mmCIF file of C-alpha atoms and ligand atoms in Angstrom:
data_model
loop_
_atom_site.group_PDB
_atom_site.id
_atom_site.type_symbol
_atom_site.label_atom_id
_atom_site.label_comp_id
_atom_site.label_asym_id
_atom_site.label_seq_id
_atom_site.Cartn_x
_atom_site.Cartn_y
_atom_site.Cartn_z
ATOM 1 C CA MET A 1 109.332 132.762 64.832
ATOM 2 C CA LYS A 2 108.890 131.575 68.371
ATOM 3 C CA PHE A 3 110.116 128.491 70.210
ATOM 4 C CA ILE A 4 108.841 126.987 73.468
ATOM 5 C CA LEU A 5 110.729 124.492 75.692
ATOM 6 C CA GLY A 6 108.686 121.863 77.303
ATOM 7 C CA ILE A 7 109.962 119.475 79.709
ATOM 8 C CA ASP A 8 108.488 116.344 81.486
ATOM 9 C CA LEU A 9 110.834 115.686 84.857
ATOM 10 C CA GLY A 10 109.660 112.353 85.940
ATOM 11 C CA ALA A 11 111.123 109.866 88.604
ATOM 12 C CA THR A 12 112.386 107.912 85.963
ATOM 13 C CA LEU A 13 113.046 109.679 82.732
ATOM 14 C CA ILE A 14 113.374 113.727 81.981
ATOM 15 C CA LYS A 15 112.320 114.115 78.558
ATOM 16 C CA ILE A 16 113.192 117.587 77.309
ATOM 17 C CA GLY A 17 111.636 119.029 74.182
ATOM 18 C CA LEU A 18 111.748 121.694 71.890
ATOM 19 C CA LEU A 19 108.491 123.055 70.483
ATOM 20 C CA GLY A 20 107.198 125.031 67.114
ATOM 21 C CA LYS A 21 104.334 127.422 67.500
ATOM 22 C CA ASP A 22 101.845 124.532 66.302
ATOM 23 C CA TYR A 23 103.069 122.338 69.431
ATOM 24 C CA GLU A 24 105.153 120.351 66.954
ATOM 25 C CA ILE A 25 108.089 118.432 68.614
ATOM 26 C CA ILE A 26 111.241 119.586 66.399
ATOM 27 C CA GLU A 27 114.114 118.171 68.812
ATOM 28 C CA LYS A 28 113.401 115.800 72.048
ATOM 29 C CA ARG A 29 116.228 114.851 74.405
ATOM 30 C CA ARG A 30 115.801 111.942 77.161
ATOM 31 C CA LEU A 31 117.953 111.873 80.524
ATOM 32 C CA TYR A 32 117.921 109.482 83.254
ATOM 33 C CA THR A 33 117.005 110.792 86.182
ATOM 34 C CA GLN A 34 118.629 108.241 88.790
ATOM 35 C CA ASP A 35 121.963 108.862 86.866
ATOM 36 C CA PHE A 36 122.463 112.210 88.987
ATOM 37 C CA LYS A 37 123.367 112.530 92.530
ATOM 38 C CA ASP A 38 121.630 115.291 93.745
ATOM 39 C CA ARG A 39 119.289 118.098 93.085
ATOM 40 C CA ASP A 40 122.105 120.774 91.798
ATOM 41 C CA SER A 41 123.789 118.129 89.798
ATOM 42 C CA LEU A 42 120.461 117.054 87.753
ATOM 43 C CA ILE A 43 119.488 120.911 87.460
ATOM 44 C CA GLU A 44 122.570 121.847 85.612
ATOM 45 C CA VAL A 45 122.567 118.789 83.073
ATOM 46 C CA ILE A 46 119.198 119.999 82.181
ATOM 47 C CA VAL A 47 120.346 123.414 81.458
ATOM 48 C CA GLU A 48 123.443 122.223 79.782
ATOM 49 C CA GLU A 49 120.683 120.136 77.433
ATOM 50 C CA ILE A 50 118.797 123.126 77.249
ATOM 51 C CA LYS A 51 121.736 125.376 75.946
ATOM 52 C CA ALA A 52 122.910 122.629 73.899
ATOM 53 C CA ILE A 53 119.502 122.341 71.847
ATOM 54 C CA LEU A 54 119.280 125.796 71.387
ATOM 55 C CA GLN A 55 122.816 125.946 69.951
ATOM 56 C CA SER A 56 122.549 123.192 67.553
ATOM 57 C CA LYS A 57 119.559 124.807 66.270
ATOM 58 C CA LYS A 58 120.832 127.940 66.074
ATOM 59 C CA ILE A 59 118.250 129.668 68.174
ATOM 60 C CA ASP A 60 118.524 132.958 70.266
ATOM 61 C CA THR A 61 117.013 132.678 74.050
ATOM 62 C CA LYS A 62 115.026 135.752 73.036
ATOM 63 C CA ASP A 63 113.300 133.768 70.236
ATOM 64 C CA VAL A 64 112.099 131.470 73.266
ATOM 65 C CA LEU A 65 108.699 132.173 74.266
ATOM 66 C CA GLY A 66 109.521 130.027 77.737
ATOM 67 C CA ILE A 67 110.425 126.744 79.711
ATOM 68 C CA GLY A 68 107.350 124.747 80.757
ATOM 69 C CA ILE A 69 108.466 121.899 83.240
ATOM 70 C CA GLY A 70 105.933 119.328 84.539
ATOM 71 C CA VAL A 71 107.069 117.614 87.781
ATOM 72 C CA PRO A 72 106.303 114.848 89.806
ATOM 73 C CA GLY A 73 104.767 116.399 93.260
ATOM 74 C CA PRO A 74 102.628 119.184 94.565
ATOM 75 C CA VAL A 75 103.589 122.521 93.549
ATOM 76 C CA ASP A 76 102.579 126.136 94.086
ATOM 77 C CA PHE A 77 102.222 126.616 90.202
ATOM 78 C CA LYS A 78 102.179 130.612 90.512
ATOM 79 C CA ARG A 79 105.554 131.265 92.444
ATOM 80 C CA GLY A 80 107.236 128.026 90.385
ATOM 81 C CA PHE A 81 107.577 126.426 94.047
ATOM 82 C CA VAL A 82 108.172 122.782 94.652
ATOM 83 C CA TYR A 83 106.929 121.588 97.996
ATOM 84 C CA TYR A 84 108.823 118.066 97.291
ATOM 85 C CA PHE A 85 108.730 115.052 94.796
ATOM 86 C CA PRO A 86 107.693 111.629 96.535
ATOM 87 C CA ASN A 87 109.757 109.837 94.541
ATOM 88 C CA ILE A 88 113.421 112.094 93.692
ATOM 89 C CA ARG A 89 115.115 113.353 96.925
ATOM 90 C CA GLY A 90 116.442 116.730 97.231
ATOM 91 C CA PHE A 91 113.432 118.990 95.636
ATOM 92 C CA LYS A 92 111.982 119.923 98.985
ATOM 93 C CA ASP A 93 111.002 123.525 99.202
ATOM 94 C CA THR A 94 112.496 124.488 95.963
ATOM 95 C CA LEU A 95 112.040 127.640 93.976
ATOM 96 C CA LEU A 96 112.516 125.465 91.011
ATOM 97 C CA GLY A 97 111.107 128.352 88.406
ATOM 98 C CA GLU A 98 113.307 130.977 89.806
ATOM 99 C CA ILE A 99 116.542 128.543 89.451
ATOM 100 C CA PHE A 100 115.814 127.575 85.814
ATOM 101 C CA GLN A 101 115.156 131.456 84.920
ATOM 102 C CA ARG A 102 118.251 132.569 86.034
ATOM 103 C CA LYS A 103 120.252 129.772 84.654
ATOM 104 C CA THR A 104 118.670 129.646 81.448
ATOM 105 C CA GLY A 105 117.882 133.564 81.032
ATOM 106 C CA ILE A 106 114.381 132.293 79.986
ATOM 107 C CA LYS A 107 111.130 132.814 81.975
ATOM 108 C CA THR A 108 110.086 129.282 83.007
ATOM 109 C CA TYR A 109 106.950 128.150 84.090
ATOM 110 C CA ILE A 110 106.214 125.048 86.808
ATOM 111 C CA ASP A 111 103.107 122.762 87.527
ATOM 112 C CA ASN A 112 102.347 119.262 88.263
ATOM 113 C CA ASP A 113 103.158 116.716 85.916
ATOM 114 C CA THR A 114 99.841 115.095 85.644
ATOM 115 C CA ASN A 115 97.985 118.385 84.984
ATOM 116 C CA LEU A 116 99.967 119.287 82.268
ATOM 117 C CA MET A 117 99.144 115.360 80.646
ATOM 118 C CA GLY A 118 95.455 115.803 81.277
ATOM 119 C CA LEU A 119 96.200 119.538 79.631
ATOM 120 C CA ALA A 120 97.925 118.224 76.401
ATOM 121 C CA GLU A 121 95.068 115.513 76.082
ATOM 122 C CA SER A 122 92.425 117.325 76.946
ATOM 123 C CA ARG A 123 93.760 120.430 73.798
ATOM 124 C CA PHE A 124 95.199 117.666 71.784
ATOM 125 C CA GLY A 125 94.330 114.184 72.650
ATOM 126 C CA ARG A 126 91.329 112.491 73.285
ATOM 127 C CA GLY A 127 89.658 115.177 75.318
ATOM 128 C CA LYS A 128 89.314 117.482 72.327
ATOM 129 C CA ASN A 129 86.024 116.970 71.371
ATOM 130 C CA PHE A 130 84.718 117.462 75.418
ATOM 131 C CA LYS A 131 84.263 120.177 77.427
ATOM 132 C CA SER A 132 84.573 118.539 81.083
ATOM 133 C CA GLY A 133 87.078 115.914 81.805
ATOM 134 C CA VAL A 134 89.042 113.829 84.455
ATOM 135 C CA TYR A 135 92.464 112.537 83.099
ATOM 136 C CA LEU A 136 94.629 110.025 84.945
ATOM 137 C CA THR A 137 97.449 108.129 84.954
ATOM 138 C CA LEU A 138 98.529 104.718 86.206
ATOM 139 C CA GLY A 139 102.009 104.366 87.074
ATOM 140 C CA THR A 140 104.075 104.338 90.040
ATOM 141 C CA GLY A 141 101.612 107.041 91.460
ATOM 142 C CA VAL A 142 98.032 107.280 90.568
ATOM 143 C CA GLY A 143 97.707 111.149 89.493
ATOM 144 C CA GLY A 144 94.804 112.940 88.131
ATOM 145 C CA ALA A 145 93.744 116.222 86.782
ATOM 146 C CA VAL A 146 90.181 117.842 86.125
ATOM 147 C CA PHE A 147 89.560 120.276 83.059
ATOM 148 C CA VAL A 148 86.771 122.421 82.391
ATOM 149 C CA GLU A 149 86.101 124.254 79.089
ATOM 150 C CA GLY A 150 89.948 123.413 77.966
ATOM 151 C CA ARG A 151 91.349 124.840 81.625
ATOM 152 C CA ILE A 152 92.917 122.660 84.147
ATOM 153 C CA TYR A 153 91.052 123.067 87.639
ATOM 154 C CA ARG A 154 93.549 123.471 90.302
ATOM 155 C CA GLY A 155 91.827 123.905 93.309
ATOM 156 C CA LYS A 156 92.327 126.686 96.521
ATOM 157 C CA ASN A 157 95.946 125.316 96.636
ATOM 158 C CA PHE A 158 96.835 123.826 93.263
ATOM 159 C CA THR A 159 96.409 120.382 94.760
ATOM 160 C CA ALA A 160 93.328 119.496 92.674
ATOM 161 C CA GLY A 161 92.855 116.097 91.242
ATOM 162 C CA GLU A 162 94.418 113.653 93.451
ATOM 163 C CA ILE A 163 92.626 110.402 92.109
ATOM 164 C CA GLY A 164 94.999 108.274 93.914
ATOM 165 C CA HIS A 165 94.560 109.478 97.325
ATOM 166 C CA ILE A 166 90.555 109.019 97.270
ATOM 167 C CA PRO A 167 90.211 106.671 99.744
ATOM 168 C CA ILE A 168 88.033 103.718 98.731
ATOM 169 C CA ASN A 169 87.698 101.573 102.565
ATOM 170 C CA GLU A 170 87.137 102.820 105.878
ATOM 171 C CA LYS A 171 90.124 100.683 107.046
ATOM 172 C CA GLY A 172 93.190 99.869 105.033
ATOM 173 C CA PRO A 173 96.672 100.026 104.519
ATOM 174 C CA LEU A 174 98.708 103.452 105.216
ATOM 175 C CA CYS A 175 99.319 105.627 102.262
ATOM 176 C CA ASN A 176 103.134 107.843 101.541
ATOM 177 C CA CYS A 177 100.242 110.961 101.782
ATOM 178 C CA GLY A 178 99.369 110.338 105.549
ATOM 179 C CA GLY A 179 95.935 109.064 104.516
ATOM 180 C CA LYS A 180 94.781 105.278 104.428
ATOM 181 C CA ALA A 181 92.971 103.361 102.368
ATOM 182 C CA CYS A 182 93.848 105.437 99.433
ATOM 183 C CA LEU A 183 92.942 104.134 95.480
ATOM 184 C CA GLU A 184 96.821 104.024 94.924
ATOM 185 C CA ARG A 185 97.478 101.832 98.002
ATOM 186 C CA TYR A 186 95.677 99.119 95.898
ATOM 187 C CA ILE A 187 96.132 99.976 92.177
ATOM 188 C CA GLY A 188 99.669 101.975 92.081
ATOM 189 C CA ASN A 189 102.293 99.696 90.039
ATOM 190 C CA ARG A 190 104.538 98.536 92.910
ATOM 191 C CA TYR A 191 101.230 97.014 94.562
ATOM 192 C CA VAL A 192 99.453 95.250 91.939
ATOM 193 C CA LEU A 193 103.403 93.919 90.905
ATOM 194 C CA ALA A 194 103.631 92.588 94.700
ATOM 195 C CA LYS A 195 100.044 90.699 94.279
ATOM 196 C CA ALA A 196 101.062 89.422 90.793
ATOM 197 C CA ARG A 197 104.418 88.310 92.324
ATOM 198 C CA LYS A 198 102.451 86.812 95.231
ATOM 199 C CA VAL A 199 99.968 84.719 93.096
ATOM 200 C CA PHE A 200 102.216 83.232 90.504
ATOM 201 C CA LYS A 201 105.148 82.915 92.841
ATOM 202 C CA GLU A 202 107.726 84.324 90.493
ATOM 203 C CA ARG A 203 110.083 87.298 91.620
ATOM 204 C CA GLY A 204 111.058 87.971 88.153
ATOM 205 C CA LEU A 205 107.416 89.238 86.799
ATOM 206 C CA THR A 206 106.940 92.503 85.618
ATOM 207 C CA LEU A 207 103.871 94.051 84.967
ATOM 208 C CA GLU A 208 104.515 93.856 81.199
ATOM 209 C CA ILE A 209 104.435 89.944 81.448
ATOM 210 C CA LEU A 210 101.250 90.468 83.383
ATOM 211 C CA SER A 211 99.980 92.560 80.647
ATOM 212 C CA GLU A 212 101.008 89.736 77.992
ATOM 213 C CA MET A 213 99.737 86.929 80.146
ATOM 214 C CA ALA A 214 96.673 88.467 80.383
ATOM 215 C CA LYS A 215 95.993 89.026 76.585
ATOM 216 C CA ARG A 216 96.843 85.446 76.257
ATOM 217 C CA LYS A 217 93.963 84.738 78.413
ATOM 218 C CA ASP A 218 95.390 83.459 81.263
ATOM 219 C CA LYS A 219 92.727 83.530 84.178
ATOM 220 C CA ARG A 220 95.102 84.134 87.027
ATOM 221 C CA ALA A 221 96.631 87.408 85.119
ATOM 222 C CA ILE A 222 92.769 88.406 83.904
ATOM 223 C CA LEU A 223 91.295 88.382 87.396
ATOM 224 C CA ILE A 224 94.354 90.373 88.598
ATOM 225 C CA TRP A 225 93.726 93.198 86.281
ATOM 226 C CA LYS A 226 89.945 92.831 86.527
ATOM 227 C CA GLU A 227 90.529 93.471 90.658
ATOM 228 C CA VAL A 228 92.679 96.704 89.305
ATOM 229 C CA GLY A 229 89.611 97.927 87.049
ATOM 230 C CA ARG A 230 86.961 97.229 89.651
ATOM 231 C CA LYS A 231 88.936 99.407 92.473
ATOM 232 C CA LEU A 232 89.671 102.163 89.956
ATOM 233 C CA GLY A 233 86.234 101.648 88.860
ATOM 234 C CA ILE A 234 84.979 102.440 92.309
ATOM 235 C CA ALA A 235 86.939 105.004 93.131
ATOM 236 C CA LEU A 236 85.432 106.608 89.149
ATOM 237 C CA THR A 237 81.846 106.429 90.230
ATOM 238 C CA GLY A 238 82.079 108.737 93.118
ATOM 239 C CA ILE A 239 83.927 111.202 90.651
ATOM 240 C CA VAL A 240 81.133 110.619 88.182
ATOM 241 C CA ASN A 241 78.086 111.280 90.710
ATOM 242 C CA PHE A 242 79.989 114.048 91.885
ATOM 243 C CA PHE A 243 81.694 116.176 88.827
ATOM 244 C CA ASN A 244 79.518 114.222 85.854
ATOM 245 C CA PRO A 245 82.490 114.616 83.445
ATOM 246 C CA GLU A 246 82.010 114.239 79.948
ATOM 247 C CA CYS A 247 85.128 111.982 79.734
ATOM 248 C CA ILE A 248 87.504 110.115 81.659
ATOM 249 C CA ILE A 249 90.626 109.514 80.024
ATOM 250 C CA VAL A 250 93.504 106.880 81.097
ATOM 251 C CA GLY A 251 96.635 106.773 80.518
ATOM 252 C CA GLY A 252 100.173 105.767 81.878
ATOM 253 C CA GLY A 253 101.960 102.053 81.953
ATOM 254 C CA LEU A 254 99.008 100.131 83.076
ATOM 255 C CA SER A 255 96.462 101.151 80.834
ATOM 256 C CA GLU A 256 98.372 99.330 78.084
ATOM 257 C CA VAL A 257 96.916 96.649 78.952
ATOM 258 C CA GLY A 258 94.005 97.602 77.311
ATOM 259 C CA GLU A 259 90.393 96.097 76.994
ATOM 260 C CA VAL A 260 90.659 93.665 80.030
ATOM 261 C CA LEU A 261 91.339 96.900 82.377
ATOM 262 C CA PHE A 262 88.854 99.085 80.154
ATOM 263 C CA SER A 263 85.855 96.866 80.160
ATOM 264 C CA GLU A 264 85.793 96.262 84.152
ATOM 265 C CA ILE A 265 86.304 100.057 84.751
ATOM 266 C CA ARG A 266 82.869 100.464 82.285
ATOM 267 C CA ARG A 267 81.601 97.499 83.887
ATOM 268 C CA THR A 268 82.098 98.872 87.471
ATOM 269 C CA ILE A 269 80.954 102.397 86.840
ATOM 270 C CA ARG A 270 77.888 101.179 84.742
ATOM 271 C CA SER A 271 76.574 99.240 87.188
ATOM 272 C CA ARG A 272 77.090 101.667 90.704
ATOM 273 C CA ALA A 273 76.866 105.321 89.001
ATOM 274 C CA MET A 274 73.768 107.216 89.105
ATOM 275 C CA ALA A 275 72.020 106.557 85.693
ATOM 276 C CA PRO A 276 71.800 110.208 84.762
ATOM 277 C CA SER A 277 75.543 110.746 85.607
ATOM 278 C CA VAL A 278 76.682 108.215 83.447
ATOM 279 C CA LYS A 279 74.605 108.622 80.473
ATOM 280 C CA GLY A 280 76.819 109.535 77.245
ATOM 281 C CA LEU A 281 79.843 108.898 79.441
ATOM 282 C CA LYS A 282 82.929 108.146 77.656
ATOM 283 C CA ILE A 283 85.712 106.018 79.130
ATOM 284 C CA LEU A 284 89.190 106.552 76.675
ATOM 285 C CA LYS A 285 92.471 105.525 76.652
ATOM 286 C CA ALA A 286 94.916 108.518 76.187
ATOM 287 C CA LYS A 287 96.359 108.798 72.795
ATOM 288 C CA LEU A 288 99.456 111.149 73.103
ATOM 289 C CA LYS A 289 102.996 109.977 73.198
ATOM 290 C CA ASP A 290 104.499 112.914 74.277
ATOM 291 C CA ALA A 291 101.698 114.722 76.433
ATOM 292 C CA GLY A 292 103.978 115.600 79.395
ATOM 293 C CA VAL A 293 105.936 117.736 76.829
ATOM 294 C CA ILE A 294 103.544 119.160 75.092
ATOM 295 C CA GLY A 295 101.436 120.114 78.462
ATOM 296 C CA ALA A 296 104.505 121.635 79.342
ATOM 297 C CA ALA A 297 104.883 123.603 76.343
ATOM 298 C CA LEU A 298 101.013 124.629 76.436
ATOM 299 C CA LEU A 299 101.759 125.945 80.114
ATOM 300 C CA VAL A 300 104.218 128.591 78.811
ATOM 301 C CA SER A 301 101.635 129.885 76.151
ATOM 302 C CA ILE A 302 98.830 129.698 78.712
ATOM 303 C CA SER A 303 100.690 131.821 81.349
ATOM 304 C CA LYS A 304 102.028 134.215 78.780
ATOM 305 C CA ILE A 305 98.271 134.919 77.494
ATOM 306 C CA LYS A 306 96.870 135.932 81.398
HETATM 307 ZN ZN1 ZN B 401 97.084 108.865 100.009
#
């Protein structure tokens, strides 16, 4: 039997999974990204965990099909090359795939984390009954992925799907990406939180609390979430008119607030998009708990088939 290692390397949390042939997770371990002082010690600890998992399950490296890693930044997925991570220092211009391969003796594949989560959702999650769709994740960053016929569309330089960097105004705040008035600059975690703390004049406020407040029908909290839904809906209206997807799947921390957000996204799109484009469109909350790990494993098997 062959196994696959799927790794979700996030800016906060690293999840390492051992998966079986049906992508079931046999073993999962977690590490905190900020516990490590630099790139090399971070890589070293992940490699140690991989070895420990294989040892504890008595699995030989030759029975591992490959290692897939989802990373939080733009990559050249053909070369396993990381351009940079906006939220983890030290990874600029790193041939990450090659490093893991050398240290573990196992063939390693790298892709952007949102692409891999979208891949997992399109195969096993909410997207499995649809031919085409858009996946987005609402967190510190606003990531996106485009899937068509069960495959991720990556674009010429593998950067397709950056929904968070669609500008929604002519003028507006500068964004980390070099653009301005990007969607992410309005609805990324930290901006929503900054706005909420200002409205409630409460520095200790968290997004979980803001979410709870909306569920308890707090009017000011509801207004903040509706504004997030409206801004996102405006950007998605453009996507719907341009790409005419069958479904839009929304995951990530902010999506947990649920209906107050989703109803506003739907309302905005329905009221603004071209009627034929929006007909039958489904806007759904993501389903898979370990989409990043499962998507990373899928990347390995897809790359092996090619
Ligand atoms: Zn941007």
